[in-house]
Short mmCIF file of C-alpha atoms in Angstrom, two decimals:
data_model
loop_
_atom_site.label_atom_id
_atom_site.label_comp_id
_atom_site.label_asym_id
_atom_site.label_seq_id
_atom_site.Cartn_x
_atom_site.Cartn_y
_atom_site.Cartn_z
CA MET S 1 133.45 91.81 93.67
CA SER S 2 131.44 88.86 92.57
CA GLU S 3 128.98 91.04 90.64
CA HIS S 4 131.81 91.78 88.17
CA GLY S 5 134.02 88.85 89.01
CA ALA S 6 132.51 86.18 86.86
CA GLY S 7 135.25 84.01 85.40
CA PHE S 8 138.91 83.69 86.17
CA PRO S 9 139.89 85.83 89.21
CA PRO S 10 143.40 86.81 88.02
CA PHE S 11 141.86 88.25 84.83
CA ASN S 12 139.06 90.05 86.66
CA SER S 13 140.13 93.59 85.93
CA THR S 14 137.75 95.15 88.48
CA THR S 15 140.18 94.13 91.23
CA TYR S 16 143.26 95.60 89.54
CA ALA S 17 143.10 99.11 90.96
CA SER S 18 142.76 97.79 94.47
CA GLN S 19 145.64 95.31 94.04
CA ILE S 20 147.86 97.96 92.48
CA LEU S 21 147.10 100.30 95.37
CA TRP S 22 147.97 97.81 98.10
CA LEU S 23 150.95 96.46 96.19
CA ALA S 24 152.32 99.98 95.79
CA LEU S 25 151.84 100.66 99.50
CA ALA S 26 153.29 97.34 100.64
CA PHE S 27 156.18 97.27 98.20
CA GLY S 28 156.92 100.94 98.78
CA LEU S 29 157.03 100.31 102.52
CA LEU S 30 159.23 97.26 101.97
CA TYR S 31 161.62 99.18 99.70
CA TYR S 32 161.80 102.01 102.21
CA LEU S 33 162.53 99.64 105.11
CA MET S 34 165.11 97.69 103.13
CA SER S 35 166.98 100.62 101.60
CA ARG S 36 166.89 102.86 104.67
CA ILE S 37 167.21 100.46 107.59
CA ALA S 38 167.80 96.80 106.84
CA LEU S 39 170.40 96.74 104.09
CA PRO S 40 172.64 99.54 105.39
CA ARG S 41 172.60 97.79 108.73
CA ILE S 42 173.43 94.36 107.28
CA ALA S 43 176.11 95.87 105.05
CA GLY S 44 177.48 97.65 108.14
CA ILE S 45 177.52 94.42 110.13
CA LEU S 46 179.35 92.60 107.33
CA HIS S 47 181.79 95.48 106.88
CA ASP S 48 182.44 95.68 110.64
CA ARG S 49 183.03 91.97 110.79
CA GLN S 50 185.40 92.07 107.85
CA SER S 51 187.39 95.00 109.22
CA ARG S 52 187.39 93.41 112.66
CA LEU S 53 188.72 90.17 111.19
CA ALA S 54 191.35 92.04 109.21
CA ALA S 55 192.36 94.01 112.30
CA ASP S 56 192.50 90.84 114.38
CA LEU S 57 194.62 89.12 111.76
CA ASP S 58 196.95 92.12 111.60
CA GLU S 59 197.17 92.13 115.39
CA ALA S 60 197.89 88.42 115.40
CA SER S 61 200.64 88.72 112.80
CA ARG S 62 202.10 91.69 114.68
CA MET S 63 202.08 89.69 117.90
CA LYS S 64 203.62 86.76 116.12
CA SER S 65 206.48 88.86 114.79
CA GLU S 66 206.87 90.33 118.27
CA ALA S 67 207.03 86.85 119.75
CA ASP S 68 209.53 85.86 117.06
CA GLY S 69 211.67 88.86 117.98
CA ALA S 70 211.44 88.02 121.66
CA ARG S 71 212.41 84.45 120.92
CA GLU S 72 215.36 85.62 118.87
CA THR S 73 216.49 87.94 121.68
CA TYR S 74 216.05 85.14 124.16
CA GLU S 75 218.04 82.75 122.02
CA ARG S 76 220.76 85.31 121.53
CA SER S 77 221.02 86.06 125.25
CA LEU S 78 220.86 82.35 126.01
CA LYS S 79 223.75 81.76 123.62
CA GLU S 80 225.67 84.64 125.14
CA ALA S 81 225.10 83.24 128.60
CA GLN S 82 226.14 79.81 127.43
CA ASP S 83 229.31 81.20 125.87
CA LYS S 84 230.04 83.17 129.01
CA ALA S 85 229.45 80.14 131.19
CA LYS S 86 231.67 78.10 128.91
CA GLY S 87 234.37 80.75 129.17
CA ILE S 88 234.10 80.88 132.94
CA ALA S 89 234.22 77.10 133.13
CA GLN S 90 237.24 77.01 130.81
CA SER S 91 239.16 79.68 132.71
CA THR S 92 238.30 78.03 136.03
CA ARG S 93 239.41 74.70 134.64
CA ASP S 94 242.63 76.27 133.34
CA GLN S 95 243.25 77.97 136.64
CA LEU S 96 242.57 74.83 138.62
CA ALA S 97 244.73 72.84 136.27
CA GLY S 98 247.55 75.39 136.65
CA GLU S 99 247.22 75.29 140.39
CA ALA S 100 247.19 71.53 140.42
CA GLU S 101 250.19 71.45 138.10
CA GLU S 102 252.03 73.84 140.38
CA ARG S 103 251.13 71.87 143.42
CA ARG S 104 252.17 68.72 141.66
CA LYS S 105 255.46 70.29 140.72
CA THR S 106 256.22 71.44 144.25
CA LEU S 107 255.11 68.09 145.48
CA GLU S 108 257.34 66.37 142.97
CA ALA S 109 260.26 68.62 143.83
CA ASP S 110 259.59 67.98 147.47
CA LEU S 111 259.44 64.28 146.81
CA ALA S 112 262.57 64.43 144.67
CA ALA S 113 264.40 66.28 147.46
CA LYS S 114 263.16 63.76 149.96
CA LEU S 115 264.15 60.97 147.60
CA ALA S 116 267.60 62.47 147.16
CA GLU S 117 267.85 62.88 150.90
CA SER S 118 266.79 59.30 151.44
CA ASP S 119 269.21 58.22 148.71
CA ALA S 120 272.01 60.04 150.44
CA ALA S 121 271.00 58.52 153.77
CA ILE S 122 270.87 55.08 152.18
CA ARG S 123 274.23 55.62 150.57
CA SER S 124 275.82 56.80 153.80
CA ARG S 125 274.19 53.97 155.66
CA THR S 126 275.40 51.56 153.01
CA ALA S 127 278.89 53.02 153.25
CA THR S 128 278.76 52.67 157.01
CA ALA S 129 277.35 49.19 156.61
CA MET S 130 280.01 48.37 154.08
CA GLY S 131 282.64 49.66 156.49
CA ASN S 132 281.20 47.43 159.13
CA VAL S 133 281.23 44.59 156.62
CA ARG S 134 284.91 45.14 156.09
CA GLU S 135 285.51 45.00 159.82
CA ILE S 136 283.33 41.90 160.25
CA ALA S 137 284.92 40.28 157.20
CA THR S 138 288.48 40.93 158.37
CA ASP S 139 287.59 39.83 161.89
CA THR S 140 285.97 36.70 160.55
CA ALA S 141 288.88 36.06 158.20
CA ALA S 142 291.37 36.56 161.04
CA ALA S 143 289.31 34.25 163.19
CA ILE S 144 289.14 31.63 160.47
CA VAL S 145 292.85 31.94 159.77
CA GLU S 146 293.60 31.70 163.50
CA ARG S 147 291.50 28.59 163.82
CA LEU S 148 293.05 27.00 160.75
CA THR S 149 296.61 27.98 161.32
CA GLY S 150 296.61 28.42 164.96
CA GLN S 151 298.28 31.73 164.77
CA SER S 152 296.78 35.16 164.63
CA PRO S 153 297.31 36.75 161.22
CA ASP S 154 298.61 40.22 160.71
CA ARG S 155 295.68 42.53 160.76
CA ALA S 156 296.96 44.76 158.00
CA ALA S 157 297.56 41.76 155.76
CA VAL S 158 293.99 40.57 156.25
CA GLU S 159 292.62 43.99 155.43
CA ALA S 160 294.81 44.16 152.33
CA ALA S 161 293.54 40.76 151.29
CA TYR S 162 289.97 41.82 151.85
CA ASP S 163 290.42 44.94 149.79
CA ARG S 164 291.84 42.81 146.98
CA ALA S 165 288.95 40.36 147.14
CA ARG S 166 286.24 42.91 147.75
CA PRO S 167 283.78 43.16 144.86
CA VAL S 168 283.83 46.44 143.16
CA HIS S 169 280.53 48.27 143.34
CA MET Y 1 129.40 64.03 100.64
CA ALA Y 2 129.75 67.22 98.70
CA VAL Y 3 133.36 67.72 97.70
CA LYS Y 4 134.08 71.16 96.36
CA MET Y 5 136.25 70.71 93.33
CA ASP Y 6 136.82 74.26 92.20
CA PRO Y 7 140.56 74.77 91.67
CA ILE Y 8 139.96 78.44 90.73
CA HIS Y 9 138.19 79.37 93.95
CA GLN Y 10 141.48 79.82 95.83
CA PHE Y 11 142.45 82.75 93.61
CA GLU Y 12 139.37 84.81 94.38
CA LEU Y 13 139.92 88.05 96.21
CA LYS Y 14 137.90 88.43 99.37
CA PRO Y 15 137.43 92.01 100.55
CA LEU Y 16 138.00 92.31 104.28
CA ILE Y 17 137.27 96.03 104.41
CA SER Y 18 135.63 97.70 101.43
CA PHE Y 19 136.21 101.36 100.74
CA GLY Y 20 133.65 101.61 97.96
CA HIS Y 21 133.92 101.82 94.22
CA ILE Y 22 135.68 104.05 91.72
CA GLY Y 23 133.85 103.37 88.50
CA HIS Y 24 133.82 99.60 88.22
CA GLN Y 25 136.88 99.27 90.43
CA GLU Y 26 136.24 98.17 93.97
CA ILE Y 27 138.78 99.58 96.40
CA ALA Y 28 139.00 97.11 99.26
CA PHE Y 29 141.49 95.78 101.74
CA THR Y 30 141.46 92.16 100.60
CA GLN Y 31 143.17 89.04 101.89
CA SER Y 32 145.70 89.67 99.10
CA ALA Y 33 146.62 93.02 100.63
CA LEU Y 34 146.80 91.35 104.03
CA TYR Y 35 149.30 88.79 102.71
CA MET Y 36 151.31 91.53 101.04
CA PHE Y 37 151.68 93.37 104.32
CA ALA Y 38 152.27 90.08 106.15
CA ALA Y 39 155.14 89.41 103.72
CA VAL Y 40 156.54 92.88 104.39
CA GLY Y 41 156.23 92.18 108.12
CA VAL Y 42 158.02 88.83 107.88
CA ILE Y 43 160.81 90.36 105.79
CA ALA Y 44 161.14 93.25 108.23
CA LEU Y 45 161.32 90.80 111.14
CA LEU Y 46 164.00 88.80 109.39
CA THR Y 47 166.12 91.69 108.19
CA ILE Y 48 165.52 94.38 110.83
CA ALA Y 49 164.50 92.73 114.09
CA ALA Y 50 166.95 89.86 113.67
CA THR Y 51 169.85 92.21 113.00
CA SER Y 52 169.01 94.73 115.75
CA ARG Y 53 171.79 93.44 117.99
CA ARG Y 54 174.37 93.81 115.19
CA SER Y 55 176.18 90.79 116.59
CA LEU Y 56 179.73 90.24 115.46
CA VAL Y 57 179.01 86.54 115.81
CA PRO Y 58 175.52 86.25 114.29
CA GLY Y 59 172.67 84.10 115.55
CA ARG Y 60 170.51 81.98 113.24
CA MET Y 61 168.17 84.74 112.11
CA GLN Y 62 170.94 87.24 111.58
CA THR Y 63 172.90 84.66 109.61
CA MET Y 64 169.85 84.14 107.43
CA ALA Y 65 169.48 87.87 106.80
CA GLU Y 66 173.20 88.15 106.02
CA THR Y 67 173.06 85.13 103.70
CA PHE Y 68 170.14 86.59 101.73
CA TYR Y 69 171.88 89.93 101.50
CA GLU Y 70 175.19 88.48 100.35
CA PHE Y 71 173.39 86.19 97.89
CA ILE Y 72 171.50 89.06 96.28
CA ALA Y 73 174.48 91.42 96.40
CA SER Y 74 176.67 88.86 94.62
CA THR Y 75 173.93 88.01 92.09
CA VAL Y 76 173.48 91.70 91.26
CA HIS Y 77 177.21 92.26 91.10
CA GLN Y 78 177.79 89.28 88.81
CA SER Y 79 174.95 90.13 86.45
CA ALA Y 80 175.04 93.92 86.40
CA GLY Y 81 178.71 94.49 87.16
CA HIS Y 82 180.32 97.74 88.18
CA GLY Y 83 178.08 100.45 89.66
CA SER Y 84 175.24 98.03 90.39
CA GLU Y 85 175.45 98.49 94.18
CA ARG Y 86 172.71 101.16 94.08
CA PHE Y 87 170.21 98.57 92.77
CA VAL Y 88 170.83 96.01 95.52
CA PRO Y 89 167.96 97.36 97.70
CA LEU Y 90 165.53 97.11 94.76
CA VAL Y 91 166.54 93.58 93.75
CA PHE Y 92 166.66 92.53 97.39
CA SER Y 93 163.15 93.88 98.00
CA LEU Y 94 161.81 92.23 94.86
CA PHE Y 95 163.46 88.89 95.65
CA MET Y 96 162.33 88.82 99.27
CA PHE Y 97 158.82 89.97 98.42
CA VAL Y 98 158.34 87.37 95.68
CA LEU Y 99 160.01 84.65 97.77
CA VAL Y 100 157.97 85.28 100.91
CA CYS Y 101 154.69 85.68 98.95
CA ASN Y 102 155.40 82.44 97.06
CA LEU Y 103 156.21 80.58 100.27
CA PHE Y 104 153.17 82.02 102.05
CA GLY Y 105 151.12 80.50 99.27
CA MET Y 106 152.49 77.06 100.12
CA ILE Y 107 150.77 77.12 103.50
CA PRO Y 108 147.35 75.44 103.14
CA TYR Y 109 144.30 77.78 103.11
CA THR Y 110 146.46 80.81 102.35
CA PHE Y 111 146.35 83.09 99.34
CA THR Y 112 149.18 83.45 96.85
CA VAL Y 113 149.71 87.13 96.09
CA THR Y 114 151.96 86.31 93.11
CA SER Y 115 149.29 84.20 91.43
CA HIS Y 116 147.67 87.41 90.16
CA ILE Y 117 149.01 88.74 86.87
CA ILE Y 118 148.45 92.35 87.87
CA VAL Y 119 150.78 91.96 90.88
CA THR Y 120 153.59 90.30 88.94
CA PHE Y 121 153.12 92.72 86.05
CA MET Y 122 153.41 95.70 88.37
CA LEU Y 123 156.60 94.27 89.88
CA ALA Y 124 158.00 93.71 86.37
CA LEU Y 125 156.94 97.24 85.44
CA VAL Y 126 158.92 98.59 88.40
CA VAL Y 127 161.98 96.80 86.99
CA ILE Y 128 161.50 98.01 83.41
CA LEU Y 129 160.69 101.58 84.45
CA THR Y 130 163.81 101.58 86.62
CA VAL Y 131 165.87 100.39 83.66
CA VAL Y 132 164.38 102.98 81.28
CA ILE Y 133 164.43 105.94 83.67
CA TYR Y 134 167.88 105.22 85.06
CA GLY Y 135 169.18 104.43 81.59
CA PHE Y 136 168.08 107.78 80.17
CA MET Y 137 169.19 109.68 83.27
CA ALA Y 138 172.65 108.15 83.31
CA HIS Y 139 173.36 107.90 79.57
CA GLY Y 140 170.86 110.25 77.85
CA THR Y 141 170.17 109.28 74.25
CA HIS Y 142 173.21 107.02 74.34
CA PHE Y 143 170.91 104.61 76.18
CA LEU Y 144 169.13 104.00 72.86
CA GLY Y 145 172.35 102.37 71.67
CA LEU Y 146 171.03 99.40 73.56
CA PHE Y 147 168.83 98.67 70.53
CA VAL Y 148 171.70 98.88 68.05
CA PRO Y 149 174.15 96.07 68.77
CA PRO Y 150 177.67 96.83 67.54
CA GLY Y 151 179.11 94.94 64.57
CA VAL Y 152 175.87 94.62 62.63
CA PRO Y 153 176.03 95.37 58.87
CA GLY Y 154 174.14 98.52 57.84
CA TRP Y 155 171.44 96.88 55.76
CA LEU Y 156 170.56 94.57 58.64
CA LYS Y 157 170.30 97.37 61.18
CA PRO Y 158 166.59 98.30 60.77
CA LEU Y 159 165.58 94.67 61.20
CA ILE Y 160 167.83 94.17 64.24
CA VAL Y 161 166.57 97.35 65.88
CA VAL Y 162 162.96 96.21 65.45
CA ILE Y 163 163.81 92.82 66.95
CA GLU Y 164 165.67 94.45 69.86
CA VAL Y 165 162.78 96.81 70.58
CA VAL Y 166 160.26 93.98 70.52
CA SER Y 167 162.44 91.89 72.79
CA PHE Y 168 162.84 94.83 75.17
CA ILE Y 169 159.10 95.43 75.29
CA SER Y 170 158.39 91.76 75.84
CA ARG Y 171 160.67 91.69 78.88
CA PRO Y 172 158.11 92.92 81.43
CA ILE Y 173 155.55 90.57 79.90
CA SER Y 174 157.78 87.50 80.06
CA LEU Y 175 159.04 88.47 83.52
CA SER Y 176 155.53 88.82 84.92
CA VAL Y 177 153.86 85.97 83.02
CA ARG Y 178 156.63 83.54 84.01
CA LEU Y 179 156.09 84.13 87.73
CA PHE Y 180 152.31 84.39 87.52
CA ALA Y 181 151.88 81.27 85.37
CA ASN Y 182 154.20 79.20 87.51
CA MET Y 183 152.40 80.06 90.72
CA LEU Y 184 148.94 79.75 89.18
CA ALA Y 185 149.59 76.44 87.42
CA GLY Y 186 151.31 74.96 90.45
CA HIS Y 187 148.47 75.81 92.80
CA ILE Y 188 145.82 74.59 90.35
CA ALA Y 189 147.70 71.30 89.86
CA LEU Y 190 148.04 70.91 93.60
CA LYS Y 191 144.36 71.59 94.16
CA ILE Y 192 143.27 69.16 91.44
CA PHE Y 193 145.50 66.31 92.60
CA ALA Y 194 144.52 66.87 96.22
CA GLY Y 195 140.88 67.06 95.15
CA PHE Y 196 141.11 63.60 93.62
CA VAL Y 197 141.74 62.11 97.06
CA PRO Y 198 138.34 62.88 98.61
CA ALA Y 199 136.65 62.38 95.22
CA LEU Y 200 138.02 58.83 94.99
CA LEU Y 201 137.25 58.12 98.64
CA ALA Y 202 133.66 59.19 98.02
CA ALA Y 203 133.41 56.89 94.99
CA GLY Y 204 133.15 53.61 96.90
CA VAL Y 205 135.52 50.91 95.57
CA TRP Y 206 137.61 53.48 93.77
CA GLY Y 207 138.72 54.62 97.22
CA ILE Y 208 141.55 52.06 97.09
CA LEU Y 209 143.17 54.22 94.42
CA SER Y 210 143.10 57.32 96.61
CA PRO Y 211 146.73 56.92 97.89
CA LEU Y 212 147.95 57.56 94.33
CA PRO Y 213 146.81 61.20 94.04
CA LEU Y 214 147.78 61.68 97.69
CA ALA Y 215 151.36 60.65 96.95
CA LEU Y 216 151.27 62.77 93.83
CA SER Y 217 150.14 65.84 95.74
CA VAL Y 218 152.99 65.33 98.23
CA ALA Y 219 155.40 65.22 95.30
CA VAL Y 220 153.79 68.26 93.67
CA THR Y 221 154.02 70.11 96.99
CA ALA Y 222 157.76 69.45 97.08
CA LEU Y 223 158.05 70.56 93.48
CA GLU Y 224 156.04 73.71 94.22
CA MET Y 225 158.38 74.54 97.12
CA LEU Y 226 161.25 74.36 94.66
CA VAL Y 227 159.35 76.45 92.11
CA ALA Y 228 158.50 79.06 94.76
CA VAL Y 229 162.17 79.58 95.59
CA LEU Y 230 163.38 79.17 92.02
CA GLN Y 231 160.94 81.72 90.57
CA ALA Y 232 162.00 84.30 93.15
CA TYR Y 233 165.62 83.65 92.16
CA VAL Y 234 164.81 83.82 88.44
CA PHE Y 235 162.96 87.10 88.98
CA ALA Y 236 165.93 88.57 90.86
CA THR Y 237 168.48 87.31 88.33
CA LEU Y 238 166.55 88.60 85.32
CA THR Y 239 166.07 91.92 87.08
CA SER Y 240 169.83 92.12 87.57
CA ILE Y 241 170.45 91.31 83.91
CA TYR Y 242 167.96 93.97 82.76
CA LEU Y 243 169.51 96.49 85.16
CA SER Y 244 172.86 95.72 83.54
CA ASP Y 245 171.45 97.30 80.34
CA ALA Y 246 170.66 100.48 82.22
CA LEU Y 247 174.19 100.60 83.62
CA HIS Y 248 176.10 99.54 80.52
CA PRO Y 249 173.88 100.11 77.46
CA GLY Y 250 176.84 99.89 75.07
CA HIS Y 251 177.93 96.52 76.52
#
C-alpha cells in the first residue's frame, strides 16, 4: 500500500475498503456468535442460577416451617406426657398416702386396743397389788400393835383402821 | 546506533495476503484484520468456551463472562430503559470488540485496530444506523419527534430543530473520533516517550537523564490501560444512550 500510503496511515483512504471488509466480517461473526450462542447461554446460566436459588430458598423456608411444626408437635406431646406423668405420680402418691393413712389408722387402733388392754391389765394388777398392800399393811399393823401392846389386835378393827387411813386414789 | 523514531510507523497496515486491487483500493488480509479476528476469537473463548459447562457455581472465566454480561445488561437497561433488552447483544459485541482491540494494542509490537478512524467510524455508523432504522421501524414518522423537544415556544422551533439535527448527525463523528483519537494519541505519546530512552542513552552524558522518560512511559502505559478500558465503556454507554432515542423518541 506504500505506493498510495504516503502520509498518515489512518487517513490513507486506499486501505479503507479492505478495513471495512474485514471489520464487517469480524464484527458480523462476533455479533452472530454473541447473539446466537454466548449471550443466550450466559443469560440462561444466570436465570437458572437465580431460579435455583429461589427454589432452594423456598425449599429451605418450607423445611424450616416443617421443622417448626415438628417442634411444636414434639413440645405439645412432651407437655402431654409430662402432664400425664404428673397425674400418674399424683394419683400414685394419693393412693400410697391413703394406704399409709389406713395402715396408720389400723395400727393406731391396734395400738390403742393394746394400750387399753395393757391399761386394764395394769389397773387389775394395781388393784390386786393394792389388795395385797391392804393385807400386808394390816398384817404389819397387827404385828406392830402386837409388839407394842403385847396383845394381838382384832383383825377387823385393823382393817377398818386401814380403810380409814388409806389414801383415796 | 540508529534509533528509529517514527511514532507513526506503528499504525501502518501490513498486508499479509493481498487479493489485488479494486480501483485504488487494495484488498488485503492485513495485520489489522488478523487482530480483529484474534479479538473475536478471544471474546468467543471467554464467552462461549468458558461457559460451555454452564456451571451453577462458576469458575474464574465463567465469572468473568457473567460479569461482563451483567455489566453491559445493566448499563443498557439504565441508559435505554424499558424494551432495551434486544440491543444487549449489539452493545455487548461493540463493548467487547472495542475493549479487546484496545487491550491488544497495549501489548508491545501489536497493532491497535481502533487507532484507525475508518474502523471506529464504521462501528459508530452501525450504532447510528441501528438507531435510525429501528427508530423508523418502531415509531414511523413519530421518530422525527426526536428533533422537536417538547415545551419549546413556536418561534424557537426552527432553530432548535436545526440544532438537534446537527447534534444528531455529529453523534457518529464524535463517537468515532473520540475512540480513534484517544487510541492514536495514547500510542503516539507512548512511542515518543519510550523513544526518548534509547535516544538519550545514545547521546553520551545525556544518558543519565534516560530514567525520566522511562518512568514517564511506565506511567503513560498505566494511563493508556485505563483509557483502553474507559473508552470501551464510554462507547458502550453512549451507544446505550443513543439507542434510548430509538426506543423512546418522545422522551
